[in-house]
PDB file of C-alpha atoms in Angstrom:
ATOM      1  CA  ASP A   1     -95.421 -18.914  -8.686  1.00 53.00           C
ATOM      2  CA  ARG A   2     -97.160 -19.915  -5.485  1.00 63.00           C
ATOM      3  CA  THR A   3     -95.221 -17.546  -3.216  1.00 68.00           C
ATOM      4  CA  GLY A   4     -97.055 -14.478  -4.441  1.00 76.00           C
ATOM      5  CA  VAL A   5     -93.742 -12.750  -5.175  1.00 75.00           C
ATOM      6  CA  PRO A   6     -92.958 -12.331  -8.886  1.00 77.00           C
ATOM      7  CA  ARG A   7     -89.738 -14.186  -9.740  1.00 70.00           C
ATOM      8  CA  ASP A   8     -88.410 -11.050 -11.493  1.00 78.00           C
ATOM      9  CA  TYR A   9     -88.258  -9.287  -8.106  1.00 81.00           C
ATOM     10  CA  LEU A  10     -86.020 -11.875  -6.494  1.00 78.00           C
ATOM     11  CA  PRO A  11     -82.259 -12.170  -7.006  1.00 81.00           C
ATOM     12  CA  GLN A  12     -81.254 -14.879  -9.486  1.00 76.00           C
ATOM     13  CA  GLY A  13     -79.547 -16.862  -6.709  1.00 77.00           C
ATOM     14  CA  ALA A  14     -82.561 -16.780  -4.356  1.00 78.00           C
ATOM     15  CA  LEU A  15     -83.508 -20.232  -3.121  1.00 78.00           C
ATOM     16  CA  VAL A  16     -86.915 -21.511  -4.100  1.00 73.00           C
ATOM     17  CA  ASN A  17     -88.855 -24.602  -3.108  1.00 75.00           C
ATOM     18  CA  PHE A  18     -89.735 -26.821  -6.028  1.00 73.00           C
ATOM     19  CA  THR A  19     -92.245 -29.617  -6.209  1.00 78.00           C
ATOM     20  CA  GLY A  20     -92.692 -31.392  -9.480  1.00 79.00           C
ATOM     21  CA  GLU A  21     -93.877 -34.567 -11.105  1.00 85.00           C
ATOM     22  CA  ALA A  22     -92.452 -36.368 -14.095  1.00 86.00           C
ATOM     23  CA  ASN A  23     -92.924 -39.676 -15.796  1.00 94.00           C
ATOM     24  CA  ALA A  24     -89.882 -41.706 -16.803  1.00 95.00           C
ATOM     25  CA  GLN A  25     -89.812 -40.469 -20.415  1.00 96.00           C
ATOM     26  CA  HIS A  26     -89.976 -36.827 -19.348  1.00 96.00           C
ATOM     27  CA  LEU A  27     -87.164 -37.380 -16.873  1.00 96.00           C
ATOM     28  CA  ILE A  28     -85.016 -39.076 -19.550  1.00 97.00           C
ATOM     29  CA  ASP A  29     -85.621 -36.231 -22.030  1.00 97.00           C
ATOM     30  CA  THR A  30     -84.947 -33.519 -19.456  1.00 96.00           C
ATOM     31  CA  MET A  31     -81.757 -35.101 -18.166  1.00 97.00           C
ATOM     32  CA  ARG A  32     -80.318 -35.289 -21.695  1.00 97.00           C
ATOM     33  CA  ARG A  33     -80.062 -31.514 -21.550  1.00 96.00           C
ATOM     34  CA  ARG A  34     -79.438 -31.043 -17.828  1.00 96.00           C
ATOM     35  CA  LEU A  35     -76.528 -33.520 -17.643  1.00 97.00           C
ATOM     36  CA  CYS A  36     -74.856 -31.787 -20.600  1.00 95.00           C
ATOM     37  CA  TYR A  37     -71.677 -29.878 -19.766  1.00 92.00           C
ATOM     38  CA  GLN A  38     -73.073 -26.873 -21.634  1.00 92.00           C
ATOM     39  CA  ALA A  39     -75.870 -26.564 -19.080  1.00 93.00           C
ATOM     40  CA  SER A  40     -75.128 -24.160 -16.248  1.00 92.00           C
ATOM     41  CA  PRO A  41     -72.854 -25.751 -13.623  1.00 93.00           C
ATOM     42  CA  GLU A  42     -75.543 -25.456 -10.942  1.00 92.00           C
ATOM     43  CA  THR A  43     -78.146 -27.122 -13.155  1.00 93.00           C
ATOM     44  CA  ARG A  44     -75.773 -29.940 -14.072  1.00 95.00           C
ATOM     45  CA  GLU A  45     -74.795 -30.504 -10.423  1.00 95.00           C
ATOM     46  CA  TYR A  46     -78.445 -30.828  -9.410  1.00 94.00           C
ATOM     47  CA  ALA A  47     -79.069 -33.235 -12.307  1.00 96.00           C
ATOM     48  CA  GLU A  48     -76.033 -35.306 -11.306  1.00 97.00           C
ATOM     49  CA  ASP A  49     -77.231 -35.365  -7.687  1.00 96.00           C
ATOM     50  CA  LEU A  50     -80.672 -36.515  -8.855  1.00 95.00           C
ATOM     51  CA  LYS A  51     -79.075 -39.293 -10.937  1.00 97.00           C
ATOM     52  CA  MET A  52     -76.955 -40.407  -7.965  1.00 96.00           C
ATOM     53  CA  THR A  53     -79.910 -40.328  -5.538  1.00 96.00           C
ATOM     54  CA  LEU A  54     -82.220 -42.100  -7.953  1.00 95.00           C
ATOM     55  CA  ARG A  55     -79.626 -44.860  -8.353  1.00 96.00           C
ATOM     56  CA  GLU A  56     -80.251 -45.943  -4.746  1.00 96.00           C
ATOM     57  CA  THR A  57     -83.905 -46.834  -5.334  1.00 96.00           C
ATOM     58  CA  GLN A  58     -84.388 -46.927  -9.114  1.00 96.00           C
ATOM     59  CA  PRO A  59     -81.081 -48.033 -10.691  1.00 96.00           C
ATOM     60  CA  GLU A  60     -82.704 -49.057 -13.974  1.00 96.00           C
ATOM     61  CA  LEU A  61     -84.084 -45.531 -14.413  1.00 97.00           C
ATOM     62  CA  SER A  62     -80.918 -43.840 -13.194  1.00 97.00           C
ATOM     63  CA  ASP A  63     -78.852 -45.746 -15.733  1.00 97.00           C
ATOM     64  CA  VAL A  64     -80.813 -44.367 -18.689  1.00 98.00           C
ATOM     65  CA  LEU A  65     -80.294 -40.767 -17.567  1.00 98.00           C
ATOM     66  CA  VAL A  66     -77.430 -39.705 -19.814  1.00 97.00           C
ATOM     67  CA  PRO A  67     -76.403 -36.463 -21.539  1.00 97.00           C
ATOM     68  CA  ASN A  68     -77.438 -35.945 -25.133  1.00 95.00           C
ATOM     69  CA  CYS A  69     -73.931 -36.691 -26.433  1.00 94.00           C
ATOM     70  CA  VAL A  70     -74.065 -40.208 -24.979  1.00 94.00           C
ATOM     71  CA  TYR A  71     -77.566 -40.776 -26.315  1.00 95.00           C
ATOM     72  CA  ARG A  72     -76.638 -39.511 -29.775  1.00 93.00           C
ATOM     73  CA  CYS A  73     -73.073 -40.891 -29.809  1.00 90.00           C
ATOM     74  CA  GLY A  74     -71.620 -37.402 -30.238  1.00 89.00           C
ATOM     75  CA  CYS A  75     -72.351 -33.826 -29.240  1.00 89.00           C
ATOM     76  CA  PRO A  76     -75.237 -32.328 -31.252  1.00 88.00           C
ATOM     77  CA  LYS A  77     -74.349 -28.752 -30.227  1.00 85.00           C
ATOM     78  CA  MET A  78     -72.636 -26.310 -32.573  1.00 84.00           C
ATOM     79  CA  SER A  79     -70.005 -25.483 -29.961  1.00 83.00           C
ATOM     80  CA  LYS A  80     -68.796 -28.789 -28.571  1.00 82.00           C
ATOM     81  CA  CYS A  81     -67.851 -29.287 -24.929  1.00 84.00           C
ATOM     82  CA  ARG A  82     -64.926 -31.364 -23.702  1.00 87.00           C
ATOM     83  CA  ARG A  83     -66.985 -34.041 -21.954  1.00 89.00           C
ATOM     84  CA  TRP A  84     -67.721 -36.325 -24.921  1.00 90.00           C
ATOM     85  CA  ARG A  85     -64.030 -36.246 -25.809  1.00 89.00           C
ATOM     86  CA  GLU A  86     -63.036 -37.068 -22.195  1.00 91.00           C
ATOM     87  CA  PHE A  87     -65.454 -39.995 -22.193  1.00 90.00           C
ATOM     88  CA  GLY A  88     -63.978 -41.242 -25.483  1.00 86.00           C
ATOM     89  CA  ILE A  89     -60.421 -41.003 -24.154  1.00 88.00           C
ATOM     90  CA  TRP A  90     -61.391 -42.931 -21.007  1.00 90.00           C
ATOM     91  CA  LEU A  91     -63.214 -45.501 -23.095  1.00 88.00           C
ATOM     92  CA  MET A  92     -60.229 -46.056 -25.400  1.00 87.00           C
ATOM     93  CA  ALA A  93     -57.957 -46.546 -22.385  1.00 88.00           C
ATOM     94  CA  GLU A  94     -60.314 -48.846 -20.467  1.00 85.00           C
ATOM     95  CA  LYS A  95     -62.111 -50.922 -23.070  1.00 78.00           C
ATOM     96  CA  GLU A  96     -61.018 -53.098 -25.925  1.00 76.00           C
ATOM     97  CA  ASN A  97     -63.003 -52.507 -29.113  1.00 71.00           C
ATOM     98  CA  ALA A  98     -64.017 -49.011 -27.949  1.00 73.00           C
ATOM     99  CA  THR A  99     -65.346 -48.089 -31.396  1.00 73.00           C
ATOM    100  CA  ILE A 100     -67.694 -51.065 -31.367  1.00 69.00           C
ATOM    101  CA  THR A 101     -68.714 -50.153 -27.824  1.00 71.00           C
ATOM    102  CA  LEU A 102     -69.751 -46.680 -28.983  1.00 77.00           C
ATOM    103  CA  LEU A 103     -71.947 -48.062 -31.739  1.00 80.00           C
ATOM    104  CA  ASP A 104     -74.108 -50.179 -29.448  1.00 87.00           C
ATOM    105  CA  ILE A 105     -76.384 -47.965 -27.342  1.00 92.00           C
ATOM    106  CA  LYS A 106     -76.781 -50.420 -24.438  1.00 92.00           C
ATOM    107  CA  THR A 107     -73.030 -50.924 -24.186  1.00 89.00           C
ATOM    108  CA  ARG A 108     -72.457 -47.168 -24.560  1.00 91.00           C
ATOM    109  CA  TYR A 109     -74.868 -46.421 -21.702  1.00 94.00           C
ATOM    110  CA  ARG A 110     -73.256 -49.088 -19.535  1.00 93.00           C
ATOM    111  CA  ALA A 111     -69.771 -47.672 -20.233  1.00 92.00           C
ATOM    112  CA  TYR A 112     -70.943 -44.101 -19.604  1.00 94.00           C
ATOM    113  CA  ASN A 113     -72.481 -45.044 -16.250  1.00 96.00           C
ATOM    114  CA  GLU A 114     -69.324 -46.855 -15.220  1.00 94.00           C
ATOM    115  CA  TRP A 115     -67.313 -43.748 -16.102  1.00 94.00           C
ATOM    116  CA  PHE A 116     -69.829 -41.348 -14.499  1.00 95.00           C
ATOM    117  CA  TYR A 117     -69.898 -43.160 -11.148  1.00 94.00           C
ATOM    118  CA  LYS A 118     -66.106 -43.521 -11.082  1.00 92.00           C
ATOM    119  CA  GLU A 119     -65.820 -39.768 -11.661  1.00 90.00           C
ATOM    120  CA  LYS A 120     -68.274 -39.080  -8.839  1.00 88.00           C
ATOM    121  CA  GLU A 121     -66.314 -41.286  -6.409  1.00 86.00           C
ATOM    122  CA  LYS A 122     -63.201 -39.142  -6.847  1.00 77.00           C
TER     123      LYS A 122
END
């Protein structure tokens, strides 16, 4: 910590400045966990904001930032969240051949991003 104040002495909600660097693969791996609905709401909101902001200048990178359930075609956690199910319900309503869509990773990512950005516009 560069502030000189041990983090344990600050309240959990205390604002901190963060500067970091990441290559594309690190960002992809990190966002798989941070975009997950089992991440803390604050963490997920920041990850979603990063994805939205990155879309403006780096859409090809933004579009590969997906939660682990989209990457793996199902939630790998022991206690499942509702988000993968909600995506599946939307997909079945919006797309013909939804099962085939889920099996192809490029199509699955494309469908997820369409759904994600529609949700954010609401």
